[in-house]
Amino acid sequence: MAVRRLVLIGPPGAETAEVADRLAGGLGVISTSMLDAVQSAVRAGSQLGDELRRFMNAGQAPPLDLVAATVQRRLGEPDAVGGFVFWSGFPVLPVLRSLEPVGFQLVELVLADAEAARRLTGRRLCRGCGTRWHVESSPTRVDGVCDRCGSGLVHRADDFPAAVAHQLSAYRRQSAPVLARYRLAGSLLSVDATRPPDEIVTELTGRLARS
Ligand SMILES: [Zn+2]
């Protein structure tokens, strides 16, 4: 089978990380992200990692060419030779363009803003045991109280409607040029992400096998 190099993107609420991990597991390739690549470079103390650390310690976002070099390095490591699923919640066009010489297929998880917002704003976290609940899809028996441990639930500030709307508009802004470029290049595969991750992965795996 051909080497599978996939870049997976999806809006907040699309469970992009989980889909990436399951898809990579099924394909027998590694799953990694921009954040993973940056963190592992910093941990390894490589020259790139030290440069990244200088920006992070100064509270600045590292320059995109440095991030791109870090991602290229990560995806050039021996465990990625057989393929990879590189996922990103906030795709960065210059970073993806830097991967074009390697070649990849872009996979988009399609989820409307209204559904993403419904998923995100309904999330509640148990402050005792950390269990994740959802007011519609996995509610507790008593409103605001964890079924497992009886602790109170938290509605995180990141999941408030205004914060969610801000995240979603940032995703649309960043992903628009990415989608346009790879749609035009014929290397975009879009999949309906309103379903559970295992169903998404089953469909994707089938479509990739036929492509
Ligand atoms: Zn609990």
mmCIF file of C-alpha atoms and ligand atoms in Angstrom:
data_model
loop_
_atom_site.group_PDB
_atom_site.id
_atom_site.type_symbol
_atom_site.label_atom_id
_atom_site.label_comp_id
_atom_site.label_asym_id
_atom_site.label_seq_id
_atom_site.Cartn_x
_atom_site.Cartn_y
_atom_site.Cartn_z
ATOM 1 C CA MET A 1 0.000 0.000 0.000
ATOM 2 C CA ALA A 2 1.127 3.532 -0.729
ATOM 3 C CA VAL A 3 2.729 5.517 2.069
ATOM 4 C CA ARG A 4 -0.003 7.519 3.763
ATOM 5 C CA ARG A 5 0.888 11.089 4.567
ATOM 6 C CA LEU A 6 -2.201 12.867 5.757
ATOM 7 C CA VAL A 7 -2.821 16.301 7.172
ATOM 8 C CA LEU A 8 -6.066 16.348 9.125
ATOM 9 C CA ILE A 9 -7.815 19.593 10.009
ATOM 10 C CA GLY A 10 -11.112 20.288 11.707
ATOM 11 C CA PRO A 11 -12.794 23.048 13.689
ATOM 12 C CA PRO A 12 -12.925 23.084 17.489
ATOM 13 C CA GLY A 13 -15.555 20.536 18.507
ATOM 14 C CA ALA A 14 -14.792 18.144 15.633
ATOM 15 C CA GLU A 15 -12.644 15.843 17.842
ATOM 16 C CA THR A 16 -9.774 16.201 15.386
ATOM 17 C CA ALA A 17 -7.171 14.753 17.782
ATOM 18 C CA GLU A 18 -9.225 11.659 18.494
ATOM 19 C CA VAL A 19 -9.981 11.058 14.815
ATOM 20 C CA ALA A 20 -6.261 11.508 14.028
ATOM 21 C CA ASP A 21 -5.209 8.970 16.659
ATOM 22 C CA ARG A 22 -7.746 6.353 15.568
ATOM 23 C CA LEU A 23 -7.062 6.880 11.887
ATOM 24 C CA ALA A 24 -3.299 6.624 12.424
ATOM 25 C CA GLY A 25 -3.789 3.485 14.526
ATOM 26 C CA GLY A 26 -5.792 1.833 11.750
ATOM 27 C CA LEU A 27 -3.276 2.812 9.076
ATOM 28 C CA GLY A 28 -0.285 1.816 11.205
ATOM 29 C CA VAL A 29 1.314 5.273 11.040
ATOM 30 C CA ILE A 30 2.174 7.880 13.670
ATOM 31 C CA SER A 31 -0.182 10.643 14.758
ATOM 32 C CA THR A 32 1.342 13.984 15.661
ATOM 33 C CA SER A 33 0.482 17.677 15.717
ATOM 34 C CA MET A 34 2.220 21.029 15.468
ATOM 35 C CA LEU A 35 2.148 21.371 19.243
ATOM 36 C CA ASP A 36 3.583 17.843 19.690
ATOM 37 C CA ALA A 37 6.403 18.631 17.273
ATOM 38 C CA VAL A 38 7.263 21.881 19.054
ATOM 39 C CA GLN A 39 7.086 20.328 22.526
ATOM 40 C CA SER A 40 9.209 17.330 21.605
ATOM 41 C CA ALA A 41 11.861 19.592 20.030
ATOM 42 C CA VAL A 42 11.963 21.708 23.191
ATOM 43 C CA ARG A 43 12.188 18.591 25.396
ATOM 44 C CA ALA A 44 14.938 17.079 23.237
ATOM 45 C CA GLY A 45 16.986 20.282 23.595
ATOM 46 C CA SER A 46 17.883 20.283 19.895
ATOM 47 C CA GLN A 47 19.137 23.493 18.294
ATOM 48 C CA LEU A 48 15.618 24.116 16.939
ATOM 49 C CA GLY A 49 14.202 23.337 20.366
ATOM 50 C CA ASP A 50 16.488 25.877 22.035
ATOM 51 C CA GLU A 51 15.461 28.560 19.543
ATOM 52 C CA LEU A 52 11.770 27.767 20.133
ATOM 53 C CA ARG A 53 12.318 27.906 23.862
ATOM 54 C CA ARG A 54 13.799 31.403 23.627
ATOM 55 C CA PHE A 55 10.595 32.710 22.022
ATOM 56 C CA MET A 56 8.334 30.802 24.384
ATOM 57 C CA ASN A 57 10.234 32.028 27.453
ATOM 58 C CA ALA A 58 9.802 35.582 26.181
ATOM 59 C CA GLY A 59 6.063 34.982 25.853
ATOM 60 C CA GLN A 60 6.199 35.322 22.064
ATOM 61 C CA ALA A 61 4.861 33.047 19.341
ATOM 62 C CA PRO A 62 7.814 31.527 17.473
ATOM 63 C CA PRO A 63 8.210 32.670 13.845
ATOM 64 C CA LEU A 64 6.429 30.486 11.303
ATOM 65 C CA ASP A 65 9.609 29.476 9.468
ATOM 66 C CA LEU A 66 10.967 28.097 12.735
ATOM 67 C CA VAL A 67 7.742 26.192 13.393
ATOM 68 C CA ALA A 68 7.751 24.900 9.808
ATOM 69 C CA ALA A 69 11.350 23.696 10.179
ATOM 70 C CA THR A 70 10.407 21.950 13.434
ATOM 71 C CA VAL A 71 7.443 20.180 11.822
ATOM 72 C CA GLN A 72 9.539 19.169 8.805
ATOM 73 C CA ARG A 73 12.169 17.754 11.132
ATOM 74 C CA ARG A 74 9.585 15.827 13.145
ATOM 75 C CA LEU A 75 7.935 14.342 10.074
ATOM 76 C CA GLY A 76 11.361 13.361 8.726
ATOM 77 C CA GLU A 77 12.156 11.190 11.746
ATOM 78 C CA PRO A 78 12.427 7.404 11.277
ATOM 79 C CA ASP A 79 9.017 6.625 12.819
ATOM 80 C CA ALA A 80 7.325 8.844 10.210
ATOM 81 C CA VAL A 81 8.985 7.232 7.173
ATOM 82 C CA GLY A 82 6.069 4.822 6.769
ATOM 83 C CA GLY A 83 3.565 7.677 6.851
ATOM 84 C CA PHE A 84 1.838 9.990 9.286
ATOM 85 C CA VAL A 85 -1.352 11.719 10.293
ATOM 86 C CA PHE A 86 -0.389 15.302 11.082
ATOM 87 C CA TRP A 87 -3.366 17.021 12.629
ATOM 88 C CA SER A 88 -4.025 20.623 13.373
ATOM 89 C CA GLY A 89 -6.892 22.394 15.064
ATOM 90 C CA PHE A 90 -5.655 25.671 13.626
ATOM 91 C CA PRO A 91 -4.031 25.004 10.256
ATOM 92 C CA VAL A 92 -1.214 27.331 9.274
ATOM 93 C CA LEU A 93 -0.781 27.658 5.521
ATOM 94 C CA PRO A 94 2.981 28.436 5.495
ATOM 95 C CA VAL A 95 3.639 25.349 7.617
ATOM 96 C CA LEU A 96 1.601 23.141 5.288
ATOM 97 C CA ARG A 97 3.255 24.660 2.223
ATOM 98 C CA SER A 98 6.628 23.725 3.674
ATOM 99 C CA LEU A 99 5.447 20.081 3.630
ATOM 100 C CA GLU A 100 4.490 20.141 -0.049
ATOM 101 C CA PRO A 101 7.836 18.725 -1.249
ATOM 102 C CA VAL A 102 7.149 15.653 0.909
ATOM 103 C CA GLY A 103 3.609 15.390 -0.445
ATOM 104 C CA PHE A 104 0.435 14.851 1.551
ATOM 105 C CA GLN A 105 -3.302 14.600 1.254
ATOM 106 C CA LEU A 106 -5.400 17.113 3.159
ATOM 107 C CA VAL A 107 -8.392 15.711 5.038
ATOM 108 C CA GLU A 108 -11.028 18.120 6.306
ATOM 109 C CA LEU A 109 -13.504 17.284 9.058
ATOM 110 C CA VAL A 110 -16.638 19.159 8.042
ATOM 111 C CA LEU A 111 -18.703 20.471 10.929
ATOM 112 C CA ALA A 112 -21.037 23.473 10.746
ATOM 113 C CA ASP A 113 -20.440 26.283 13.234
ATOM 114 C CA ALA A 114 -23.860 25.766 14.854
ATOM 115 C CA GLU A 115 -23.123 22.094 15.591
ATOM 116 C CA ALA A 116 -19.561 22.847 16.757
ATOM 117 C CA ALA A 117 -20.916 25.557 19.066
ATOM 118 C CA ARG A 118 -23.591 23.211 20.431
ATOM 119 C CA ARG A 119 -20.934 20.610 21.247
ATOM 120 C CA LEU A 120 -18.512 23.080 22.826
ATOM 121 C CA THR A 121 -20.847 25.290 24.842
ATOM 122 C CA GLY A 122 -22.597 22.238 26.361
ATOM 123 C CA ARG A 123 -19.409 20.751 27.800
ATOM 124 C CA ARG A 124 -19.123 20.446 31.577
ATOM 125 C CA LEU A 125 -16.138 19.174 33.515
ATOM 126 C CA CYS A 126 -16.288 17.496 36.933
ATOM 127 C CA ARG A 127 -14.035 19.342 39.348
ATOM 128 C CA GLY A 128 -13.675 16.172 41.430
ATOM 129 C CA CYS A 129 -12.891 13.256 39.096
ATOM 130 C CA GLY A 130 -12.396 15.130 35.816
ATOM 131 C CA THR A 131 -15.172 13.290 33.968
ATOM 132 C CA ARG A 132 -16.436 15.161 30.893
ATOM 133 C CA TRP A 133 -20.189 15.582 30.621
ATOM 134 C CA HIS A 134 -22.407 17.341 28.103
ATOM 135 C CA VAL A 135 -25.733 18.988 28.888
ATOM 136 C CA GLU A 136 -27.370 17.346 25.834
ATOM 137 C CA SER A 137 -25.358 14.333 24.702
ATOM 138 C CA SER A 138 -24.205 12.993 28.098
ATOM 139 C CA PRO A 139 -26.111 14.815 30.874
ATOM 140 C CA THR A 140 -25.808 14.050 34.561
ATOM 141 C CA ARG A 141 -28.916 12.851 36.443
ATOM 142 C CA VAL A 142 -28.862 15.969 38.626
ATOM 143 C CA ASP A 143 -28.043 19.226 36.853
ATOM 144 C CA GLY A 144 -24.523 20.413 37.741
ATOM 145 C CA VAL A 145 -23.613 17.366 39.872
ATOM 146 C CA CYS A 146 -21.293 14.548 38.755
ATOM 147 C CA ASP A 147 -22.966 11.093 38.619
ATOM 148 C CA ARG A 148 -19.686 9.377 39.405
ATOM 149 C CA CYS A 149 -18.369 11.260 42.423
ATOM 150 C CA GLY A 150 -21.010 13.824 43.443
ATOM 151 C CA SER A 151 -18.721 16.834 42.897
ATOM 152 C CA GLY A 152 -19.843 20.030 41.183
ATOM 153 C CA LEU A 153 -19.397 20.566 37.448
ATOM 154 C CA VAL A 154 -17.522 23.459 35.866
ATOM 155 C CA HIS A 155 -18.471 25.310 32.691
ATOM 156 C CA ARG A 156 -14.986 26.382 31.553
ATOM 157 C CA ALA A 157 -14.548 29.957 30.340
ATOM 158 C CA ASP A 158 -13.196 28.595 27.010
ATOM 159 C CA ASP A 159 -16.578 26.936 26.474
ATOM 160 C CA PHE A 160 -18.659 30.089 26.997
ATOM 161 C CA PRO A 161 -20.546 31.132 23.836
ATOM 162 C CA ALA A 162 -18.449 34.255 23.140
ATOM 163 C CA ALA A 163 -15.153 32.343 23.496
ATOM 164 C CA VAL A 164 -16.445 29.532 21.295
ATOM 165 C CA ALA A 165 -17.601 31.983 18.605
ATOM 166 C CA HIS A 166 -14.149 33.560 18.679
ATOM 167 C CA GLN A 167 -12.399 30.181 18.274
ATOM 168 C CA LEU A 168 -14.671 29.166 15.426
ATOM 169 C CA SER A 169 -14.158 32.416 13.532
ATOM 170 C CA ALA A 170 -10.378 32.055 13.991
ATOM 171 C CA TYR A 171 -10.596 28.539 12.549
ATOM 172 C CA ARG A 172 -12.626 29.687 9.528
ATOM 173 C CA ARG A 173 -10.199 32.543 8.877
ATOM 174 C CA GLN A 174 -7.124 30.314 9.070
ATOM 175 C CA SER A 175 -8.550 27.313 7.254
ATOM 176 C CA ALA A 176 -10.105 29.199 4.304
ATOM 177 C CA PRO A 177 -6.845 29.737 2.352
ATOM 178 C CA VAL A 178 -5.677 26.211 3.234
ATOM 179 C CA LEU A 179 -8.867 24.604 1.923
ATOM 180 C CA ALA A 180 -8.879 26.788 -1.184
ATOM 181 C CA ARG A 181 -5.297 25.874 -2.071
ATOM 182 C CA TYR A 182 -5.619 22.102 -1.695
ATOM 183 C CA ARG A 183 -9.108 21.924 -3.183
ATOM 184 C CA LEU A 184 -7.693 23.577 -6.277
ATOM 185 C CA ALA A 185 -4.769 21.157 -6.264
ATOM 186 C CA GLY A 186 -7.196 18.212 -6.111
ATOM 187 C CA SER A 187 -5.712 16.883 -2.879
ATOM 188 C CA LEU A 188 -8.578 17.649 -0.500
ATOM 189 C CA LEU A 189 -10.765 14.942 0.985
ATOM 190 C CA SER A 190 -13.744 16.251 2.981
ATOM 191 C CA VAL A 191 -15.670 14.105 5.413
ATOM 192 C CA ASP A 192 -18.848 14.746 7.387
ATOM 193 C CA ALA A 193 -17.822 15.047 11.046
ATOM 194 C CA THR A 194 -21.278 15.160 12.617
ATOM 195 C CA ARG A 195 -20.923 11.446 13.459
ATOM 196 C CA PRO A 196 -18.885 9.714 16.203
ATOM 197 C CA PRO A 197 -15.110 9.449 15.580
ATOM 198 C CA ASP A 198 -15.161 5.683 14.896
ATOM 199 C CA GLU A 199 -17.706 6.152 12.078
ATOM 200 C CA ILE A 200 -15.671 8.989 10.610
ATOM 201 C CA VAL A 201 -12.549 6.835 10.687
ATOM 202 C CA THR A 202 -14.342 3.881 9.045
ATOM 203 C CA GLU A 203 -15.517 6.071 6.182
ATOM 204 C CA LEU A 204 -12.135 7.751 5.781
ATOM 205 C CA THR A 205 -10.251 4.474 5.803
ATOM 206 C CA GLY A 206 -12.549 3.121 3.076
ATOM 207 C CA ARG A 207 -12.239 6.218 0.921
ATOM 208 C CA LEU A 208 -8.461 6.333 1.319
ATOM 209 C CA ALA A 209 -8.172 2.654 0.337
ATOM 210 C CA ARG A 210 -10.042 3.413 -2.893
ATOM 211 C CA SER A 211 -8.118 6.586 -3.689
HETATM 212 ZN ZN ZN B 1 -16.836 13.475 39.224
#
